[in-house]
Every structure is written in structure tokens, then in C-alpha cells.
Tab-separated table of N, CA, C and O in Angstrom:
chain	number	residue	atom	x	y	z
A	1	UNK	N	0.823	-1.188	0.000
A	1	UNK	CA	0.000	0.000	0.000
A	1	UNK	C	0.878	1.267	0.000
A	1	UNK	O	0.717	2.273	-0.691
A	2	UNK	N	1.766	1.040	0.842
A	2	UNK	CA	2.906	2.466	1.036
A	2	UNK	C	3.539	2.519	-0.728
A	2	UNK	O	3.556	3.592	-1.331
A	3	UNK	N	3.884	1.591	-1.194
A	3	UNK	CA	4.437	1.700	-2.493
A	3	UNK	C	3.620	2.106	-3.775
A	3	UNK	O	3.942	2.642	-4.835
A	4	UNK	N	2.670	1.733	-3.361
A	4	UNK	CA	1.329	2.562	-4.468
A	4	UNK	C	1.117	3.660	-3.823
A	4	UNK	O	0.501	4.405	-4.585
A	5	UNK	N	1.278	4.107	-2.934
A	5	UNK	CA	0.564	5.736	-2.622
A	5	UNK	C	1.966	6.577	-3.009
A	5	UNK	O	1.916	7.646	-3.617
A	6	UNK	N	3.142	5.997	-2.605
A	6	UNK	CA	4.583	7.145	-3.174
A	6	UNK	C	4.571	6.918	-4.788
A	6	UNK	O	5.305	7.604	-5.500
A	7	UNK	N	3.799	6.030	-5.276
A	7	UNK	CA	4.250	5.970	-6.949
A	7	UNK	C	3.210	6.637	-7.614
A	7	UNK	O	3.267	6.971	-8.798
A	8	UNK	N	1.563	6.977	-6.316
A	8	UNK	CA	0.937	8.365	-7.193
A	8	UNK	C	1.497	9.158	-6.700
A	8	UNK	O	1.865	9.925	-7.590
A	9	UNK	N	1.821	9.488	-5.781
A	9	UNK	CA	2.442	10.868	-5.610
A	9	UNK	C	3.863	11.129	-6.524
A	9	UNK	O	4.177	12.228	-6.980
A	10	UNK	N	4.545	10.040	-6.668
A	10	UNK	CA	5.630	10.893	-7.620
A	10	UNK	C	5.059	11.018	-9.087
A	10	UNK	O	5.481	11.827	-9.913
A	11	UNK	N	3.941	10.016	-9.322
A	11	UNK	CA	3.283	10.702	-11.008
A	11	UNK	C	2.774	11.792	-10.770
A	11	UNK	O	2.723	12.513	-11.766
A	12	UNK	N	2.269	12.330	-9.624
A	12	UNK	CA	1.289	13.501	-9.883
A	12	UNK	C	2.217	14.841	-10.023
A	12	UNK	O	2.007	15.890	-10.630
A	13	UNK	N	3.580	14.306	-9.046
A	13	UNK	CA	4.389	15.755	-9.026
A	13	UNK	C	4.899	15.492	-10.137
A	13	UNK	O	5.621	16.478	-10.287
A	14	UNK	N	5.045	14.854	-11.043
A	14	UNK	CA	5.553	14.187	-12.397
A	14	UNK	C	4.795	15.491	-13.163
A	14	UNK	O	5.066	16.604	-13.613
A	15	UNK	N	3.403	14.365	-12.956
A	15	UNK	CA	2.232	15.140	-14.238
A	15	UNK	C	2.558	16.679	-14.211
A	15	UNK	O	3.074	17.293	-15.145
A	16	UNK	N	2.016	17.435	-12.484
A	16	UNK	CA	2.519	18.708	-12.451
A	16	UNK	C	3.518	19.487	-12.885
A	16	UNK	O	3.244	20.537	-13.465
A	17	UNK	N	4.862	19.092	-12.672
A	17	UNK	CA	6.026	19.901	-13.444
A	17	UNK	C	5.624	19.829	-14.633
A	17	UNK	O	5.244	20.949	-14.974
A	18	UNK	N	5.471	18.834	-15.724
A	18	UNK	CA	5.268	18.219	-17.092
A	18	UNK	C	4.270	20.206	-17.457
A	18	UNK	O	4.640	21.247	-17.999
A	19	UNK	N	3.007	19.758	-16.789
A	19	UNK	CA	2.101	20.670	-17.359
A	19	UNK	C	2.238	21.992	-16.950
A	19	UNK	O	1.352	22.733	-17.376
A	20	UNK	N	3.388	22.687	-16.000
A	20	UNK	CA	3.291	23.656	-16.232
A	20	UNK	C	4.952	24.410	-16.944
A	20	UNK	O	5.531	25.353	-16.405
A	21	UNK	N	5.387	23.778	-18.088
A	21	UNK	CA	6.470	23.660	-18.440
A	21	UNK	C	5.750	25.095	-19.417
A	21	UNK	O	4.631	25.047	-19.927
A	22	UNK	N	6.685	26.288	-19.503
A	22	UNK	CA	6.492	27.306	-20.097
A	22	UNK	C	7.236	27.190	-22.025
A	22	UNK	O	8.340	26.740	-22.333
A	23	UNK	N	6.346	27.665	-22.815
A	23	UNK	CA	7.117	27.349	-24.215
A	23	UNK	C	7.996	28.057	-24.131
A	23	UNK	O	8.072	29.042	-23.396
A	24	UNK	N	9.081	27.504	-25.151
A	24	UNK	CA	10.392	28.414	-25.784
A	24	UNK	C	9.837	29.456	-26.279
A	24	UNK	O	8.854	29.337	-27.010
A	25	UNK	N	10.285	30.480	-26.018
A	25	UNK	CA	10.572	31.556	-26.706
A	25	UNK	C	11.740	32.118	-27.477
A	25	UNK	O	12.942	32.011	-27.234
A	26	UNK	N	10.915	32.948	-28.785
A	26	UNK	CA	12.501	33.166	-29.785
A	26	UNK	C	12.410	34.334	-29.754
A	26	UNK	O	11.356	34.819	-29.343
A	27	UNK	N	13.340	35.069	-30.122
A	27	UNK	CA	13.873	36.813	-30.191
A	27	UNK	C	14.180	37.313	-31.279
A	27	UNK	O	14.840	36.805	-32.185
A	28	UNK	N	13.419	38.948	-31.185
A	28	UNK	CA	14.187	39.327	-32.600
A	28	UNK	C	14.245	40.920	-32.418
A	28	UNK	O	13.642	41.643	-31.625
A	29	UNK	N	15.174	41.220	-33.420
A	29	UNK	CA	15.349	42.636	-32.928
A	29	UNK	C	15.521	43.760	-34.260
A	29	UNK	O	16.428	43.682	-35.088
A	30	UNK	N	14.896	44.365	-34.258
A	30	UNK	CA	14.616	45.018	-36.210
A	30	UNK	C	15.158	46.057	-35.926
A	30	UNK	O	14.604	46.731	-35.057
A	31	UNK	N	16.324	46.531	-36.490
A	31	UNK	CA	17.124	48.083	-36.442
A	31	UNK	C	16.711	48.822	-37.671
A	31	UNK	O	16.745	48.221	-38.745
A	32	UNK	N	16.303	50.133	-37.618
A	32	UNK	CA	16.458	51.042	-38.732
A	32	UNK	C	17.215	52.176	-38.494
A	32	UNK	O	17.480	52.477	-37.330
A	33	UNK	N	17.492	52.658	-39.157
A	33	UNK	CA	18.114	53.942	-39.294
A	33	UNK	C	18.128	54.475	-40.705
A	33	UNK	O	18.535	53.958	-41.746
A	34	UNK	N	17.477	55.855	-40.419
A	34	UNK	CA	17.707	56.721	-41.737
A	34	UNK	C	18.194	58.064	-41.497
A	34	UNK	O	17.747	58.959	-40.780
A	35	UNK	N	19.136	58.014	-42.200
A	35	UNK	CA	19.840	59.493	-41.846
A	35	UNK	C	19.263	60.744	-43.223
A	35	UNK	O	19.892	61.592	-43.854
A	36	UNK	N	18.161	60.424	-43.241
A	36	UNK	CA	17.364	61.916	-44.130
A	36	UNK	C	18.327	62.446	-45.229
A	36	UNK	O	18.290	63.529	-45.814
A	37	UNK	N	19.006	61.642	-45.334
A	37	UNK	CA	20.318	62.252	-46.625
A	37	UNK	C	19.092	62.538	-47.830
A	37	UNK	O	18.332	61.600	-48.070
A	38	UNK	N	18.899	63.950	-48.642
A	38	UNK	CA	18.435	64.418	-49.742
A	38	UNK	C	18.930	63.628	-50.966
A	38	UNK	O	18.343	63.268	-51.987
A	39	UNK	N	20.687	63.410	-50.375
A	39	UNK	CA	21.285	62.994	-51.690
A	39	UNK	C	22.474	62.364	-51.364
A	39	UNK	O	23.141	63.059	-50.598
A	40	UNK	N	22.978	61.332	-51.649
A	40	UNK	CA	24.098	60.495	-51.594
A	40	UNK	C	25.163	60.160	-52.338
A	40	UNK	O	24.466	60.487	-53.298
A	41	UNK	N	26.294	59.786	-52.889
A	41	UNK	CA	26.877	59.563	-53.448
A	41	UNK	C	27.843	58.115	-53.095
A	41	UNK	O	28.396	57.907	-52.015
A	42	UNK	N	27.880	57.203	-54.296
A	42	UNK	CA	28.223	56.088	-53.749
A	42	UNK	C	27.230	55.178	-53.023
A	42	UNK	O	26.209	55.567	-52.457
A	43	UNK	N	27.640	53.983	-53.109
A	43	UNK	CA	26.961	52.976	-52.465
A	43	UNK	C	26.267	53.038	-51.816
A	43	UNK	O	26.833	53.375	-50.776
A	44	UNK	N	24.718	52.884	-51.551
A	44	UNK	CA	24.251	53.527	-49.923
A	44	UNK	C	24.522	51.692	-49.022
A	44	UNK	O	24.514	50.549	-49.479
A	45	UNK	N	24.669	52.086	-48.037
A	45	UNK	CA	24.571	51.047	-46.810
A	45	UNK	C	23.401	50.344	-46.570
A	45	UNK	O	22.345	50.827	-46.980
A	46	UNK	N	23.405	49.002	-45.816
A	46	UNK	CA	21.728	48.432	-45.294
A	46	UNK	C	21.257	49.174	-44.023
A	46	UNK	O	21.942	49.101	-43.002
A	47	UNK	N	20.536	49.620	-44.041
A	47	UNK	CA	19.764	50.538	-43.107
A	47	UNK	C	18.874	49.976	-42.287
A	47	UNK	O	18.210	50.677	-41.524
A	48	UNK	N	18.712	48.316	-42.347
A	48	UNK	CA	17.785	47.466	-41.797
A	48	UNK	C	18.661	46.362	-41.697
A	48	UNK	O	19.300	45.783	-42.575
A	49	UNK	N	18.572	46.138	-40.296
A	49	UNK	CA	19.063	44.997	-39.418
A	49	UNK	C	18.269	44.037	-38.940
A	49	UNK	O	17.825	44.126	-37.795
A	50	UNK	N	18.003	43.077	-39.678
A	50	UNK	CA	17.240	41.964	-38.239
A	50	UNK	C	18.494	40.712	-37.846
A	50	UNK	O	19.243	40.011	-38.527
A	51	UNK	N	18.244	40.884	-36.413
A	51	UNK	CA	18.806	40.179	-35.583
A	51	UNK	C	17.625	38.606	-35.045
A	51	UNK	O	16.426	38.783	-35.256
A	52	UNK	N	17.856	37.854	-34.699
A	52	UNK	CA	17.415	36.631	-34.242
A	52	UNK	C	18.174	35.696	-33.375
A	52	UNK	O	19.278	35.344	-33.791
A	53	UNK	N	17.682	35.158	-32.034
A	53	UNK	CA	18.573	34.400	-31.554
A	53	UNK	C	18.911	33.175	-32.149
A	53	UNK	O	19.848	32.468	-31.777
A	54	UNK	N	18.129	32.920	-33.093
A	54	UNK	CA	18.515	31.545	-33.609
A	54	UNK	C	19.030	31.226	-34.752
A	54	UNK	O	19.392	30.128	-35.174
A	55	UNK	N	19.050	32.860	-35.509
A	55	UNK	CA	19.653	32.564	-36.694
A	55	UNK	C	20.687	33.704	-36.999
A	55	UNK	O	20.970	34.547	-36.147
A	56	UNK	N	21.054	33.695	-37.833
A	56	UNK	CA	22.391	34.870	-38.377
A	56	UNK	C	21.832	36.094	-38.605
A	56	UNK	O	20.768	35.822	-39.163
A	57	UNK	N	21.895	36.983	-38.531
A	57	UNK	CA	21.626	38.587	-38.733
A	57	UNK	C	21.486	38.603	-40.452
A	57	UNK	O	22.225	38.190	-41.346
A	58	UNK	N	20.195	39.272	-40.445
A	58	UNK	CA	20.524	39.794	-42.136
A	58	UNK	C	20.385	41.349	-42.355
A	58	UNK	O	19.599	42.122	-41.808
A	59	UNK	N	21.152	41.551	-43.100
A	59	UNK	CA	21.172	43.085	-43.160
A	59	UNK	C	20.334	43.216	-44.915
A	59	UNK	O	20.516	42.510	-45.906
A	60	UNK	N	19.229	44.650	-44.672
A	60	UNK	CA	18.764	44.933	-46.303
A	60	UNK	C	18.841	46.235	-46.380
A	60	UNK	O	18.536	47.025	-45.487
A	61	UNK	N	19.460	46.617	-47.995
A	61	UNK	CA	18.624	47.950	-47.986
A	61	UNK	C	17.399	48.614	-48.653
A	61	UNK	O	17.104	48.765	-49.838
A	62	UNK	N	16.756	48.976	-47.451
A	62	UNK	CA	15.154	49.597	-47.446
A	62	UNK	C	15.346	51.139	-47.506
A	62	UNK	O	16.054	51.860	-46.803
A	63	UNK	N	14.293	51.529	-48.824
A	63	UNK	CA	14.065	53.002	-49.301
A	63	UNK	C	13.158	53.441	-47.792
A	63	UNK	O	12.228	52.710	-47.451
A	64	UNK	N	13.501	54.614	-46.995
A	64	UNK	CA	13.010	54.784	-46.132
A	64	UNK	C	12.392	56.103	-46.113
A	64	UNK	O	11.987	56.747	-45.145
A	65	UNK	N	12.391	56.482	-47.749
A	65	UNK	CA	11.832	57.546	-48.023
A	65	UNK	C	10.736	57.608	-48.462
A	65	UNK	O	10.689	57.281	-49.648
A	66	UNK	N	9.117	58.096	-47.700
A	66	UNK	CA	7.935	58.054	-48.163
A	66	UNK	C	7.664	58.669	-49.532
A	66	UNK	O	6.669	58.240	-50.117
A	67	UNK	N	8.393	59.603	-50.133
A	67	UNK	CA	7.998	60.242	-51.489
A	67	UNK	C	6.667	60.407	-51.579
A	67	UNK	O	5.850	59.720	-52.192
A	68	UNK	N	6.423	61.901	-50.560
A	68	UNK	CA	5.201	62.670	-50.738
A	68	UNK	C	5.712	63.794	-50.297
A	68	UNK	O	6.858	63.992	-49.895
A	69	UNK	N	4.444	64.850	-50.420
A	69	UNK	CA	5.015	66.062	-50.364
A	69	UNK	C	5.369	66.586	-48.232
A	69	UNK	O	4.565	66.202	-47.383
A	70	UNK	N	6.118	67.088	-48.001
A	70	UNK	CA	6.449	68.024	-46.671
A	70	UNK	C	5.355	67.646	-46.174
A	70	UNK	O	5.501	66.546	-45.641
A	71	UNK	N	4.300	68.048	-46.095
A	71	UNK	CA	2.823	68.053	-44.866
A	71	UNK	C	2.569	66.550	-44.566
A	71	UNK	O	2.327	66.078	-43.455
A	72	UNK	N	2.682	65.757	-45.950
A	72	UNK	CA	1.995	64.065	-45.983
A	72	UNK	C	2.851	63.550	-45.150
A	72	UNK	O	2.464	62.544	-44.556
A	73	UNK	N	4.209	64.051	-44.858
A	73	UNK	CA	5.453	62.862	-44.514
A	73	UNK	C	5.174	62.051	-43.372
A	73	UNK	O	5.372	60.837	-43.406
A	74	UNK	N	4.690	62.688	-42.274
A	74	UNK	CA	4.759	62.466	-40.891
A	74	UNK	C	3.737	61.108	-40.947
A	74	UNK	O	4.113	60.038	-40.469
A	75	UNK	N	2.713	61.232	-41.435
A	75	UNK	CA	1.648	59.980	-41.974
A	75	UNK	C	1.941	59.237	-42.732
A	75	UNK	O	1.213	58.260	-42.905
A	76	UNK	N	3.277	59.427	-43.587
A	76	UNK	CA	3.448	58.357	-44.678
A	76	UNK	C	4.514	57.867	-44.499
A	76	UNK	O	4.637	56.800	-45.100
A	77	UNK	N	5.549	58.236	-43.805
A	77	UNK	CA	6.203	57.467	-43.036
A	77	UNK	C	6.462	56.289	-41.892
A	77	UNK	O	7.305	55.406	-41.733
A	78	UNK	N	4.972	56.875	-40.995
A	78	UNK	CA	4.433	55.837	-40.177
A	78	UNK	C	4.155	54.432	-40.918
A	78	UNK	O	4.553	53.292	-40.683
A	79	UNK	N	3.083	55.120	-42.176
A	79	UNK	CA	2.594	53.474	-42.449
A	79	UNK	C	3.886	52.946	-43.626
A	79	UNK	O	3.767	51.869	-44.210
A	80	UNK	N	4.997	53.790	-43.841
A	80	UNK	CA	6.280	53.062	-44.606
A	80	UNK	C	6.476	52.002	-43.183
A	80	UNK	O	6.332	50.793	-43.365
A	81	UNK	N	6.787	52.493	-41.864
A	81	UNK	CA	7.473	51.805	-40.960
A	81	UNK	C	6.793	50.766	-40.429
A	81	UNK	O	7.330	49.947	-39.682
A	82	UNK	N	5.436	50.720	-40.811
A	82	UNK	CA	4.210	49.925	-40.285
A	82	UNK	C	4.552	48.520	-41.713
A	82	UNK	O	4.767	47.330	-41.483
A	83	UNK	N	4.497	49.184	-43.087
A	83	UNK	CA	4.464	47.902	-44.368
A	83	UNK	C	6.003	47.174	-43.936
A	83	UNK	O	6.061	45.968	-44.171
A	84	UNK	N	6.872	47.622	-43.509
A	84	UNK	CA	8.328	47.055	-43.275
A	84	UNK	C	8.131	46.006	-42.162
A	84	UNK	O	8.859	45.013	-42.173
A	85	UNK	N	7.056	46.181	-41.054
A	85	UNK	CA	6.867	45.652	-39.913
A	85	UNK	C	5.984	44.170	-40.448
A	85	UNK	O	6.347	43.003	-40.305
A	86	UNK	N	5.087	44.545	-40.910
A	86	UNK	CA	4.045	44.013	-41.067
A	86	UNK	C	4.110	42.334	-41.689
A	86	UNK	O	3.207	41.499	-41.631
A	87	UNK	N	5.345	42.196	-42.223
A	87	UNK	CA	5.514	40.517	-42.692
A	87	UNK	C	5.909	39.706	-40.986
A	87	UNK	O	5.663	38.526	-40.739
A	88	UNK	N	6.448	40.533	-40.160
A	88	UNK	CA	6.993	40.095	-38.973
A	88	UNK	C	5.699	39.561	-38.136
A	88	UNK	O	5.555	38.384	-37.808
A	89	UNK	N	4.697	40.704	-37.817
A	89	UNK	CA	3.559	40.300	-37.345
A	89	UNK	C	2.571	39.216	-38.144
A	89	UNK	O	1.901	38.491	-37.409
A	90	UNK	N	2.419	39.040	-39.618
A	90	UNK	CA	1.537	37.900	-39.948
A	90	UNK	C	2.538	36.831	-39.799
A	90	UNK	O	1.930	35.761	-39.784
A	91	UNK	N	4.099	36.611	-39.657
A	91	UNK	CA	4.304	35.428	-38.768
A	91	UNK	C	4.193	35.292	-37.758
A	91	UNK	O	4.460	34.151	-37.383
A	92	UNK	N	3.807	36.161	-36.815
A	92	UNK	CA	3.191	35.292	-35.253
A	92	UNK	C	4.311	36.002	-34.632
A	92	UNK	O	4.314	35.644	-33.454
A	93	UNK	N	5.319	36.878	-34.851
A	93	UNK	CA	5.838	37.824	-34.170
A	93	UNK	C	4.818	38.965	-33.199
A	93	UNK	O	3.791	39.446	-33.677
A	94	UNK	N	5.055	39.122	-32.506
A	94	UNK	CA	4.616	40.040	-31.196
A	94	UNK	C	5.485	41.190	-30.531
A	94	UNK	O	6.384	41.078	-29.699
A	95	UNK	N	5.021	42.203	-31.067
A	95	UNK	CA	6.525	43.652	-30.875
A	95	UNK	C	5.839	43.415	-29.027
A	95	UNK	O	4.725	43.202	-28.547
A	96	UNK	N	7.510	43.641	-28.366
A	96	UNK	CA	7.768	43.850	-27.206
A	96	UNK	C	7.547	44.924	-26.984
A	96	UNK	O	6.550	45.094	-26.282
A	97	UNK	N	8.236	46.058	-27.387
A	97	UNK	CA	8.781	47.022	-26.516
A	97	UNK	C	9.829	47.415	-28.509
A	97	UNK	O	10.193	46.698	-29.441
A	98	UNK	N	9.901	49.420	-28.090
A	98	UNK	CA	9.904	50.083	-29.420
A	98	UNK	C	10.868	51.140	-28.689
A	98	UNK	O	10.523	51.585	-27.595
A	99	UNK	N	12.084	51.550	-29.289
A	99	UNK	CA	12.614	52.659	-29.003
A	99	UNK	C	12.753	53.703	-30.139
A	99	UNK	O	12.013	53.360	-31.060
A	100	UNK	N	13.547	55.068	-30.482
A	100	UNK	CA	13.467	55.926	-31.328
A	100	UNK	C	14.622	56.314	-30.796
A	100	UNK	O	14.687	56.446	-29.574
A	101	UNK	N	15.943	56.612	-31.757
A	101	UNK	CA	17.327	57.610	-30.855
A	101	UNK	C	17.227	58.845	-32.264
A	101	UNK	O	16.856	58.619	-33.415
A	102	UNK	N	17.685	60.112	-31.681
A	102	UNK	CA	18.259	61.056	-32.533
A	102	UNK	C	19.814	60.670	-32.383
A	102	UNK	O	20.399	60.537	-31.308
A	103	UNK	N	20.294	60.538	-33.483
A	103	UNK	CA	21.868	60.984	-33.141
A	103	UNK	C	22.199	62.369	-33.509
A	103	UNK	O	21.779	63.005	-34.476
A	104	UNK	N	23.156	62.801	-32.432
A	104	UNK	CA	23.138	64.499	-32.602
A	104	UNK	C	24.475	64.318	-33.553
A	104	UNK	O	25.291	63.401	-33.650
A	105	UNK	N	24.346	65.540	-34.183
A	105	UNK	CA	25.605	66.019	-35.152
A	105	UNK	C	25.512	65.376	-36.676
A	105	UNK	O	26.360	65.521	-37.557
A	106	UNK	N	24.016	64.475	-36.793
A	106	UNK	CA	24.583	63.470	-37.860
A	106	UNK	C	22.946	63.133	-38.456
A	106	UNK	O	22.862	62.245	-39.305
A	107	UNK	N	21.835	63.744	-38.071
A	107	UNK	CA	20.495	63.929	-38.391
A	107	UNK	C	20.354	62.372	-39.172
A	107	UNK	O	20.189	61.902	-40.297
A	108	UNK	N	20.514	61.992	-37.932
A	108	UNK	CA	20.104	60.175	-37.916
A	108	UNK	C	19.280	59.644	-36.905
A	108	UNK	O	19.369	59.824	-35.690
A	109	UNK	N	18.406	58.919	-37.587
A	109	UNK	CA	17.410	58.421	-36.237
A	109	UNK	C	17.698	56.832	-36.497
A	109	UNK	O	17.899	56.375	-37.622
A	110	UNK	N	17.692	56.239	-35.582
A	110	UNK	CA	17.734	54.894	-34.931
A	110	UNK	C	16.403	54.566	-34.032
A	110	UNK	O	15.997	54.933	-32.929
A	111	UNK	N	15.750	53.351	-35.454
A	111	UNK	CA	14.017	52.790	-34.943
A	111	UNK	C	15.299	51.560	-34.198
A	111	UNK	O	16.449	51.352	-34.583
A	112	UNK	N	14.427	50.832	-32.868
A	112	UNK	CA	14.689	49.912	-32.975
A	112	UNK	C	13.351	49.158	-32.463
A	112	UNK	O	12.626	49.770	-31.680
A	113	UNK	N	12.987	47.820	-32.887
A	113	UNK	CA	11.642	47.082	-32.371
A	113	UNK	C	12.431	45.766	-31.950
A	113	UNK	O	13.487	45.267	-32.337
A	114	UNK	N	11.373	45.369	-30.886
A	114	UNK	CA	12.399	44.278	-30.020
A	114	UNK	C	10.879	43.430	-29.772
A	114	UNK	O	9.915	43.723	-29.066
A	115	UNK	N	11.157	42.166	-30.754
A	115	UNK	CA	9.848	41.072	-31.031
A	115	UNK	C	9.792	40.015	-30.160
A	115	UNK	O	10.724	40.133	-29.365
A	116	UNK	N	8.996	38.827	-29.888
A	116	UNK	CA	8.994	37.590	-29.473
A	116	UNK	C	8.160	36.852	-30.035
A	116	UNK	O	7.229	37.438	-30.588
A	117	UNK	N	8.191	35.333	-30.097
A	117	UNK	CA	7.333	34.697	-30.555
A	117	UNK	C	7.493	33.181	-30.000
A	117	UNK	O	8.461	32.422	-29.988
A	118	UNK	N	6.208	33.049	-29.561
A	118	UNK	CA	6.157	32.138	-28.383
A	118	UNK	C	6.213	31.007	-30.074
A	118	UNK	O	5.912	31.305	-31.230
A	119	UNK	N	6.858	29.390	-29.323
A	119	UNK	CA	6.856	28.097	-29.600
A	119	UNK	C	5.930	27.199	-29.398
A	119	UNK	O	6.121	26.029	-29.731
């Protein structure tokens, strides 16, 4: 009797750990930066970083210029930064947490979005 009552109790603390085992989670981290250059010369750089813990960094370069007039920009920029986002979220990505930097001396801004996506 003692040996059947310790062999439910170690299935049940069994079963318990088992079911409250939390999924993996994966990481990702989307850098932009556009430095408002009018005009460039030479090569331009990738201006878009995604990072992943599980895989290698890819770098692209993305036109980060809405091409509308002065008044439209502020609105057409959003939804530029929203269509760039937007393949991340119909895979089951989930934005964490969003920062914005000015860099002074160099009229560069640094997006960064910091994703998860549960397993």
C-alpha cells in the first residue's frame, strides 16, 4: 500500500512539473536607421538589421523615403514603418517594446523594435 501511494504521488508531481512547463521563446530585434540624406553619393549602406537568436543577422537595404510632399510625410512614413513591420507580425511575431534615438551632429534616427514569438 505504502508503495502505491509514493508511486501516485511521484506521477502527480511528475504530471505537475510536465504541465506547467512554459514554451520556448525566440527573439528578434529590427534596427532602422535613416539618416534623411536628400542625396548620396556612392553605395548607400543596409539601413535594416534583423537580428534573431537563432539565426544569423541579415542586413537589407530599405528606401526609407515616403515620397510625398512636406505636410503628408509624418503619416506616410508611419505606415512606410508599419508595411516594413508588417511581414513580422503575420508570422506570429509580437513587438515587445519600441525605441526611437536622434543621433546628434549626424540627423540620424535609430528605430529599434524588439519582437517575441512564443513556440
Amino acid at each position: 500500500m505504502k508503495k502505491i501511494l509514493i508511486l501516485i504521488l511521484a506521477l502527480a508531481a511528475g504530471y505537475n512539473g510536465f504541465a506547467q512547463q512554459t514554451p520556448k521563446a525566440k527573439h528578434m530585434t529590427i534596427m532602422l536607421f535613416n539618416d534623411h540624406a536628400a542625396f548620396t553619393v556612392g553605395k548607400k549602406i543596409n539601413n535594416m538589421i534583423i537580428t534573431r537568436d537563432d539565426t544569423a543577422q541579415v542586413q537589407k537595404l530599405v528606401d526609407l523615403n515616403p515620397h510625398v510632399k512636406l505636410r503628408e510625410e509624418p503619416a506616410a512614413y508611419e505606415t512606410l514603418l508599419m508595411n516594413l513591420l508588417k511581414p513580422y507580425y503575420d508570422d506570429g511575431w509580437k513587438l515587445v517594446t519600441s525605441s526611437v534615438e536622434f543621433v546628434q551632429n549626424t540627423n540620424t534616427e535609430v528605430f529599434r523594435y524588439y519582437f517575441v514569438k512564443e513556440e
